[in-house]
């Protein structure tokens, strides 16, 4: 006997297994369409309004991203005193996003140049951009570049570069474990997990001293299996603002090389730590100088303010030119099915600046001004807390470097500041100093003071 078939209409279900039943069901459908003209043969099973009919009905609502979600909440707040210190994005003294002058200039040149077109870029991106990006991070006189041992591919900003590097390693490297510092940028574990690597952690930050847990750092790398990948923040560690000294970097390098660990640098803030592009690249250059292999993901989101252009690069330094060119051929196989090839506009802006001596100098001046404004915000916030006699030692605000201060405020204090003072920040107590201005420092200091004294 044939299994019964269930016919479902918007309001009637009929089970039939014989020609007689089928006739009955035809009648039933006729009846439905007479009573409800919308329930015609065509839309019987696809009601546009009933959510329960959706093939995605089982989906739970996902939480907002811990960093970008802060901006979503901020945008919904009607308060005139609201302050967004969540995302690491530079703001002027007036609290406005900044488009650098050099960027405006080059964009104008690009628009005026009618010989330009919008053809696809190669899979690996704009050749000039790749060469100049490698020079920027490794140094113009880098032997690795001169010996053609570096392959650089243009990717979708820092995140895309990390993801492409992660997928390449998951496919072709003999070790599939990557060690991340605790804490680290919240997206790191997700990027590398989805790339196919398994994520482990190494100690990095000591809450008690609000400084580097150097001993823990060395111990954890020392006990990592040989060959493991190690993610290192090139400078301006996010979220802690705590970097090793150059002497400490040298010890880290020796340990990494002696255990044949593979360094993967994330360079999202070159120029933002010290105000100097070269000084901030020193840790990476230390590792390149020993002739060993490594990966670097570069982002131009912060140092050129090209956040939404999604422009960055992945470089892999290899032992020989021959290996580097085979690595590049395999990177193309990672990129092509992911997004085919990268966008042209942002990379053209960067290449235009990096290849022109005058524009490059102008950029370094603008970059230094951004870094200096952040440093001055640190001092102003520190002074404001001191003048309020806010309990605690706040010297870490002026000691930490880069875009962020890792305040030490806990999640409960953060939500108090958001609810009562309309100050938005990540729940780990990180504040983006770049979002602060002389006008808003007193408001933030009042909020921190209230949050801290209230908990006493
Ligand atoms: N690495 C680090 C360490 C980092 O802080 C960011 C961004 C990125 C990579 C990626 O940036 P991209 O825009 O893909 O070039 N951090 C800020 C923004 C974000 O979370 O997306 C932040 O921490 O606020």
Coordinates of C-alpha atoms and ligand atoms in Angstrom, one line a residue:
X1 CA 0.0 0.0 0.0
X2 CA 1.2 3.5 -0.9
X3 CA 2.1 5.8 2.1
X4 CA -0.5 8.4 2.6
X5 CA 0.3 11.8 1.2
X6 CA -0.5 14.9 3.2
X7 CA -1.7 17.9 1.3
X8 CA -1.4 21.1 3.2
X9 CA -3.3 24.2 2.4
X10 CA -3.3 27.4 4.4
X11 CA -6.1 26.1 6.6
X12 CA -6.9 22.6 5.7
X13 CA -4.8 19.4 5.7
X14 CA -6.1 16.4 3.8
X15 CA -4.6 12.9 3.8
X16 CA -5.4 10.9 0.7
X17 CA -4.3 7.6 -0.8
X18 CA -7.0 6.7 -3.5
X19 CA -8.4 8.5 -6.6
X20 CA -11.6 9.1 -4.6
X21 CA -9.6 10.9 -1.9
X22 CA -7.8 12.9 -4.5
X23 CA -11.1 14.1 -5.9
X24 CA -12.1 15.1 -2.4
X25 CA -8.9 17.0 -1.9
X26 CA -9.4 18.9 -5.2
X27 CA -12.8 19.9 -3.9
X28 CA -11.3 21.0 -0.6
X29 CA -8.8 23.2 -2.4
X30 CA -11.6 24.6 -4.5
X31 CA -13.5 25.3 -1.3
X32 CA -10.5 27.1 0.2
X33 CA -9.9 29.3 -2.9
X34 CA -13.5 30.3 -3.0
X35 CA -13.5 31.3 0.7
X36 CA -10.1 33.0 0.5
X37 CA -9.2 34.4 -2.9
X38 CA -5.5 34.8 -1.7
X39 CA -5.2 31.0 -1.2
X40 CA -4.9 30.2 -4.9
X41 CA -3.0 27.2 -6.3
X42 CA 0.2 29.3 -6.5
X43 CA 0.5 30.6 -3.0
X44 CA -1.0 27.7 -1.1
X45 CA 2.2 26.6 0.5
X46 CA 4.2 29.9 0.6
X47 CA 2.4 32.3 2.9
X48 CA 4.6 35.5 2.9
X49 CA 3.5 36.4 6.4
X50 CA 3.7 33.3 8.5
X51 CA 7.2 33.2 10.1
X52 CA 6.7 29.6 11.2
X53 CA 6.7 28.6 7.5
X54 CA 10.3 30.0 7.0
X55 CA 13.0 27.5 6.3
X56 CA 15.1 29.7 8.6
X57 CA 12.6 29.6 11.4
X58 CA 14.9 27.5 13.7
X59 CA 17.5 30.4 13.8
X60 CA 18.1 32.0 17.1
X61 CA 19.0 35.7 17.1
X62 CA 22.8 36.1 17.3
X63 CA 24.3 38.5 19.7
X64 CA 25.8 41.7 18.4
X65 CA 29.6 41.8 17.8
X66 CA 31.3 42.7 21.1
X67 CA 33.1 45.6 19.5
X68 CA 31.1 46.7 16.5
X69 CA 27.9 46.1 18.5
X70 CA 28.9 49.0 20.8
X71 CA 28.4 51.4 17.9
X72 CA 25.0 49.9 17.1
X73 CA 23.9 50.6 20.7
X74 CA 25.5 54.1 20.7
X75 CA 23.6 55.0 17.4
X76 CA 20.3 54.1 19.1
X77 CA 20.9 56.4 22.1
X78 CA 19.2 59.8 21.7
X79 CA 21.2 61.5 24.5
X80 CA 23.2 64.6 23.4
X81 CA 26.1 63.8 25.7
X82 CA 26.6 60.3 24.5
X83 CA 30.2 59.2 23.8
X84 CA 31.4 56.3 21.7
X85 CA 34.7 54.9 23.0
X86 CA 34.1 51.4 21.7
X87 CA 35.5 50.9 18.3
X88 CA 39.1 51.8 17.6
X89 CA 38.5 54.6 15.1
X90 CA 40.2 58.0 15.2
X91 CA 38.1 61.1 15.8
X92 CA 39.1 64.8 15.7
X93 CA 38.9 67.2 18.6
X94 CA 35.4 68.0 17.4
X95 CA 34.6 64.3 17.6
X96 CA 34.3 63.8 13.8
X97 CA 35.8 61.1 11.7
X98 CA 39.0 62.2 9.9
X99 CA 39.8 61.9 6.2
X100 CA 43.6 62.6 5.9
X101 CA 44.7 65.4 3.6
X102 CA 47.0 63.2 1.7
X103 CA 44.1 60.8 1.1
X104 CA 42.0 63.6 -0.3
X105 CA 44.8 64.8 -2.5
X106 CA 45.5 61.3 -4.0
X107 CA 41.7 60.7 -4.5
X108 CA 41.5 63.9 -6.4
X109 CA 44.4 62.8 -8.6
X110 CA 42.8 59.5 -9.2
X111 CA 39.5 61.1 -10.3
X112 CA 41.3 63.6 -12.6
X113 CA 43.3 60.8 -14.3
X114 CA 40.9 59.8 -17.1
X115 CA 43.3 57.0 -18.3
X116 CA 42.3 55.0 -15.2
X117 CA 39.7 52.3 -15.5
X118 CA 37.8 49.9 -13.2
X119 CA 39.1 46.6 -14.5
X120 CA 39.6 43.7 -12.2
X121 CA 42.8 43.6 -10.3
X122 CA 44.9 40.4 -10.4
X123 CA 44.0 37.9 -7.7
X124 CA 46.9 39.1 -5.6
X125 CA 46.0 42.8 -6.0
X126 CA 47.8 45.9 -7.2
X127 CA 51.5 45.1 -7.8
X128 CA 52.8 48.6 -6.8
X129 CA 50.7 48.5 -3.6
X130 CA 52.2 45.1 -2.7
X131 CA 55.8 46.1 -3.2
X132 CA 55.4 49.4 -1.3
X133 CA 53.5 47.7 1.6
X134 CA 56.4 45.2 2.0
X135 CA 58.8 48.1 2.1
X136 CA 56.8 50.0 4.6
X137 CA 56.8 47.1 7.2
X138 CA 60.2 45.5 6.5
X139 CA 62.2 48.6 5.6
X140 CA 63.4 49.9 2.3
X141 CA 66.7 48.1 2.6
X142 CA 65.3 44.8 3.8
X143 CA 67.5 42.0 2.6
X144 CA 64.5 39.7 2.4
X145 CA 62.9 42.0 -0.2
X146 CA 66.1 42.4 -2.1
X147 CA 66.5 38.7 -2.3
X148 CA 62.9 38.3 -3.5
X149 CA 62.1 36.1 -0.5
X150 CA 58.9 38.0 0.3
X151 CA 55.5 37.4 -1.3
X152 CA 52.9 40.1 -0.6
X153 CA 49.2 39.9 -1.5
X154 CA 46.7 42.7 -1.2
X155 CA 43.8 41.6 1.0
X156 CA 40.7 43.0 2.6
X157 CA 42.3 45.1 5.3
X158 CA 43.8 43.5 8.4
X159 CA 41.0 41.1 9.0
X160 CA 41.1 39.7 5.5
X161 CA 44.9 39.4 5.6
X162 CA 44.7 37.4 8.8
X163 CA 42.0 35.2 7.4
X164 CA 43.9 34.5 4.1
X165 CA 47.0 33.8 6.1
X166 CA 45.1 31.5 8.5
X167 CA 43.5 29.5 5.6
X168 CA 46.9 29.2 3.8
X169 CA 48.5 27.8 7.0
X170 CA 45.6 25.4 7.7
X171 CA 46.0 24.0 4.2
X172 CA 49.8 23.9 3.8
X173 CA 51.6 24.1 7.2
X174 CA 52.4 21.0 9.2
X175 CA 51.2 22.5 12.5
X176 CA 47.6 23.6 12.8
X177 CA 47.7 25.3 16.3
X178 CA 47.9 29.0 16.7
X179 CA 48.8 30.6 20.0
X180 CA 47.0 33.9 20.8
X181 CA 47.9 36.3 23.7
X182 CA 45.4 36.6 26.6
X183 CA 43.7 38.9 26.1
X184 CA 43.7 39.7 22.4
X185 CA 41.5 41.4 19.8
X186 CA 38.1 39.7 20.1
X187 CA 38.0 38.7 16.5
X188 CA 41.3 36.8 16.4
X189 CA 39.9 33.5 17.8
X190 CA 37.0 33.5 15.4
X191 CA 39.1 34.4 12.4
X192 CA 41.6 31.6 13.0
X193 CA 39.0 29.0 14.1
X194 CA 37.0 29.5 10.9
X195 CA 40.2 29.5 8.9
X196 CA 40.7 25.9 10.1
X197 CA 43.3 26.4 12.9
X198 CA 42.9 25.4 16.5
X199 CA 43.4 28.2 18.9
X200 CA 45.5 28.1 22.1
X201 CA 46.5 31.0 24.3
X202 CA 49.7 32.3 26.0
X203 CA 49.9 34.5 29.0
X204 CA 50.5 38.2 28.1
X205 CA 48.9 40.6 30.5
X206 CA 49.2 40.8 34.3
X207 CA 46.1 42.5 35.7
X208 CA 47.9 43.0 39.1
X209 CA 50.6 45.2 37.6
X210 CA 48.6 46.3 34.5
X211 CA 51.8 45.4 32.6
X212 CA 53.3 42.6 30.6
X213 CA 53.4 39.1 32.2
X214 CA 56.8 38.5 30.5
X215 CA 57.6 35.4 32.6
X216 CA 54.2 33.8 31.8
X217 CA 54.7 34.8 28.1
X218 CA 58.0 33.0 27.9
X219 CA 56.9 30.0 29.9
X220 CA 53.8 29.4 27.7
X221 CA 55.7 29.7 24.4
X222 CA 58.4 27.5 25.9
X223 CA 55.9 24.7 26.5
X224 CA 54.1 25.1 23.1
X225 CA 54.7 22.2 20.7
X226 CA 57.5 22.8 18.3
X227 CA 56.3 24.3 15.1
X228 CA 53.2 26.0 16.6
X229 CA 52.1 29.3 15.1
X230 CA 52.3 32.3 17.4
X231 CA 50.2 35.4 16.8
X232 CA 52.1 38.5 17.9
X233 CA 50.7 42.1 17.9
X234 CA 53.5 44.0 16.1
X235 CA 52.9 47.1 18.2
X236 CA 50.2 48.9 20.3
X237 CA 48.7 45.6 21.6
X238 CA 44.9 45.6 21.5
X239 CA 43.2 45.7 24.0
X240 CA 45.9 46.2 26.6
X241 CA 48.2 49.0 25.2
X242 CA 51.1 47.0 26.7
X243 CA 54.0 46.1 24.4
X244 CA 57.3 44.3 25.2
X245 CA 60.4 46.4 25.2
X246 CA 62.9 45.9 22.3
X247 CA 65.1 43.9 24.7
X248 CA 62.1 41.7 25.6
X249 CA 61.3 41.3 21.9
X250 CA 64.8 40.0 21.3
X251 CA 64.3 37.3 24.0
X252 CA 61.0 36.4 22.5
X253 CA 62.6 36.1 19.1
X254 CA 65.3 33.8 20.4
X255 CA 62.8 31.6 22.1
X256 CA 60.5 31.4 19.0
X257 CA 63.4 30.6 16.7
X258 CA 65.0 28.0 19.1
X259 CA 61.6 26.2 19.3
X260 CA 61.0 26.5 15.5
X261 CA 57.7 28.3 16.3
X262 CA 56.2 30.3 13.3
X263 CA 55.6 34.0 14.0
X264 CA 52.5 35.6 12.5
X265 CA 52.5 39.3 13.2
X266 CA 49.3 41.4 13.2
X267 CA 50.3 44.9 12.3
X268 CA 47.1 47.0 12.6
X269 CA 48.6 50.1 14.2
X270 CA 52.0 50.9 12.6
X271 CA 52.7 54.5 13.4
X272 CA 50.1 54.7 16.1
X273 CA 52.2 53.4 19.0
X274 CA 55.2 55.8 18.8
X275 CA 54.1 58.1 16.0
X276 CA 56.9 56.7 13.9
X277 CA 56.3 54.1 11.2
X278 CA 59.9 52.8 11.4
X279 CA 60.0 52.6 15.2
X280 CA 56.7 50.6 15.3
X281 CA 58.0 48.1 12.7
X282 CA 61.1 47.3 14.8
X283 CA 59.8 44.0 16.3
X284 CA 58.9 42.7 12.9
X285 CA 62.3 43.7 11.4
X286 CA 64.1 42.0 14.3
X287 CA 62.6 38.7 13.2
X288 CA 63.2 39.3 9.5
X289 CA 66.8 40.1 10.2
X290 CA 67.6 36.6 11.4
X291 CA 66.7 35.1 8.0
X292 CA 63.8 33.0 9.4
X293 CA 60.3 32.7 8.0
X294 CA 57.2 34.6 9.2
X295 CA 53.9 36.1 8.2
X296 CA 52.6 39.7 8.6
X297 CA 49.1 41.0 8.2
X298 CA 49.0 44.8 7.6
X299 CA 46.1 47.1 7.8
X300 CA 45.7 50.7 6.5
X301 CA 42.5 51.2 8.4
X302 CA 43.9 53.2 11.3
X303 CA 47.2 54.7 10.1
X304 CA 45.7 56.1 6.9
X305 CA 42.2 56.3 8.2
X306 CA 41.0 54.0 5.4
X307 CA 38.7 52.0 7.6
X308 CA 35.9 51.5 5.1
X309 CA 38.1 51.0 2.0
X310 CA 39.2 47.6 3.4
X311 CA 42.8 47.8 2.3
X312 CA 45.6 45.7 3.8
X313 CA 48.2 43.2 2.9
X314 CA 49.5 39.7 3.8
X315 CA 53.3 39.2 3.5
X316 CA 55.0 35.9 3.9
X317 CA 58.8 36.0 4.3
X318 CA 60.3 32.7 3.0
X319 CA 63.8 31.2 3.0
X320 CA 64.2 31.5 -0.8
X321 CA 62.8 33.3 -3.8
X322 CA 61.7 30.0 -5.2
X323 CA 59.7 29.0 -2.1
X324 CA 58.2 32.5 -2.0
X325 CA 56.9 32.2 -5.6
X326 CA 55.4 28.8 -4.9
X327 CA 53.8 30.2 -1.7
X328 CA 52.2 33.0 -3.8
X329 CA 50.8 30.6 -6.3
X330 CA 49.1 28.7 -3.5
X331 CA 47.8 32.0 -1.9
X332 CA 46.0 32.6 -5.2
X333 CA 44.2 29.4 -4.8
X334 CA 43.0 30.5 -1.3
X335 CA 41.9 34.0 -2.5
X336 CA 40.2 33.2 -5.9
X337 CA 37.3 31.1 -4.4
X338 CA 37.0 33.5 -1.4
X339 CA 36.5 36.9 -3.1
X340 CA 38.2 36.4 -6.4
X341 CA 40.3 39.6 -6.3
X342 CA 40.6 42.7 -4.1
X343 CA 39.1 46.2 -4.6
X344 CA 41.1 48.7 -6.5
X345 CA 40.3 52.1 -5.0
X346 CA 41.8 51.9 -1.5
X347 CA 45.0 50.2 -2.8
X348 CA 45.4 52.9 -5.4
X349 CA 45.2 55.6 -2.7
X350 CA 47.8 53.8 -0.6
X351 CA 50.2 53.2 -3.5
X352 CA 49.8 56.9 -4.6
X353 CA 50.9 58.0 -1.1
X354 CA 53.7 55.5 -0.6
X355 CA 55.4 56.1 -3.9
X356 CA 55.5 59.9 -3.7
X357 CA 58.2 61.3 -1.4
X358 CA 56.3 64.5 -0.6
X359 CA 52.9 62.8 0.0
X360 CA 54.7 60.2 2.1
X361 CA 56.2 62.9 4.3
X362 CA 52.9 64.7 4.6
X363 CA 51.4 61.4 5.7
X364 CA 54.0 60.9 8.4
X365 CA 53.2 64.4 9.8
X366 CA 49.5 63.7 9.8
X367 CA 50.0 60.3 11.4
X368 CA 52.2 61.8 14.1
X369 CA 49.5 64.4 14.8
X370 CA 47.0 61.7 15.3
X371 CA 49.3 59.7 17.6
X372 CA 50.2 62.9 19.6
X373 CA 46.5 63.8 20.1
X374 CA 45.9 60.4 21.6
X375 CA 48.9 60.8 23.9
X376 CA 47.5 64.2 25.0
X377 CA 44.1 62.6 25.7
X378 CA 45.9 60.1 28.0
X379 CA 47.5 62.9 29.9
X380 CA 44.3 64.9 30.2
X381 CA 42.3 61.9 31.4
X382 CA 45.0 61.0 33.9
X383 CA 45.1 64.6 35.2
X384 CA 41.3 64.7 35.4
X385 CA 41.1 61.6 37.5
X386 CA 43.9 62.8 39.8
X387 CA 42.2 66.2 40.3
X388 CA 39.0 64.3 41.3
X389 CA 41.0 62.1 43.6
X390 CA 39.5 59.1 42.1
X391 CA 40.6 56.1 44.1
X392 CA 43.2 53.9 42.5
X393 CA 46.5 54.2 40.6
X394 CA 45.7 55.4 37.1
X395 CA 49.2 55.8 35.9
X396 CA 48.6 52.9 33.4
X397 CA 46.6 55.4 31.4
X398 CA 49.8 57.3 30.5
X399 CA 52.0 54.3 30.4
X400 CA 49.9 52.3 27.9
X401 CA 50.4 53.1 24.2
X402 CA 48.3 53.0 21.0
X403 CA 44.7 53.6 20.5
X404 CA 43.3 52.0 23.7
X405 CA 43.5 52.2 27.4
X406 CA 42.7 49.0 29.2
X407 CA 41.2 50.8 32.2
X408 CA 40.7 47.9 34.6
X409 CA 37.0 48.8 35.0
X410 CA 34.8 45.7 35.2
X411 CA 31.7 44.8 33.2
X412 CA 29.4 46.0 35.9
X413 CA 31.1 49.4 36.1
X414 CA 31.1 49.7 32.3
X415 CA 27.3 49.1 32.2
X416 CA 26.8 51.7 34.9
X417 CA 28.7 54.2 32.9
X418 CA 26.7 53.4 29.8
X419 CA 23.4 53.5 31.6
X420 CA 24.0 56.6 33.7
X421 CA 26.5 58.6 31.6
X422 CA 25.8 57.4 28.0
X423 CA 29.4 56.4 27.6
X424 CA 29.8 53.4 25.3
X425 CA 32.8 51.1 25.5
X426 CA 33.6 47.3 25.3
X427 CA 32.6 45.3 28.4
X428 CA 36.3 44.4 29.2
X429 CA 36.9 48.1 30.2
X430 CA 38.8 49.1 27.0
X431 CA 38.3 52.7 25.9
X432 CA 39.4 54.1 22.6
X433 CA 41.4 57.1 23.4
X434 CA 41.1 58.2 19.8
X435 CA 37.3 58.8 20.4
X436 CA 38.0 61.3 23.2
X437 CA 38.5 65.1 23.0
X438 CA 39.4 67.8 25.5
X439 CA 35.7 68.6 25.7
X440 CA 34.6 65.1 26.6
X441 CA 37.4 64.2 29.0
X442 CA 35.6 65.8 32.1
X443 CA 32.4 63.8 31.3
X444 CA 34.4 60.5 31.1
X445 CA 36.4 61.4 34.3
X446 CA 33.1 62.0 36.1
X447 CA 31.7 58.7 34.9
X448 CA 34.8 56.7 35.9
X449 CA 34.9 58.5 39.3
X450 CA 31.2 57.6 39.9
X451 CA 31.7 54.0 38.8
X452 CA 34.7 53.5 41.0
X453 CA 33.5 55.2 44.1
X454 CA 30.0 53.7 43.9
X455 CA 31.5 50.2 44.0
X456 CA 33.5 51.0 47.1
Ligands
LIG1 N1 44.0 43.4 14.2 C1 43.8 44.1 15.3 C2 44.7 43.9 16.5 C3 42.8 45.0 15.4 O1 42.6 45.7 16.5 C4 41.9 45.2 14.3 C5 40.8 46.1 14.4 C6 42.2 44.5 13.1 C7 43.2 43.6 13.1 C8 41.4 44.6 11.9 O2 41.2 45.8 11.3 P1 40.7 46.0 9.8 O3 39.7 47.0 9.9 O4 40.2 44.7 9.3 O5 42.0 46.4 9.1 N2 40.3 46.6 15.5 C9 39.3 47.5 15.7 C10 38.1 47.5 14.9 C11 37.4 46.1 14.8 O6 37.2 45.5 15.9 O7 37.1 45.7 13.7 C12 38.9 47.5 17.2 O8 39.4 46.7 18.0 O9 38.1 48.4 17.6

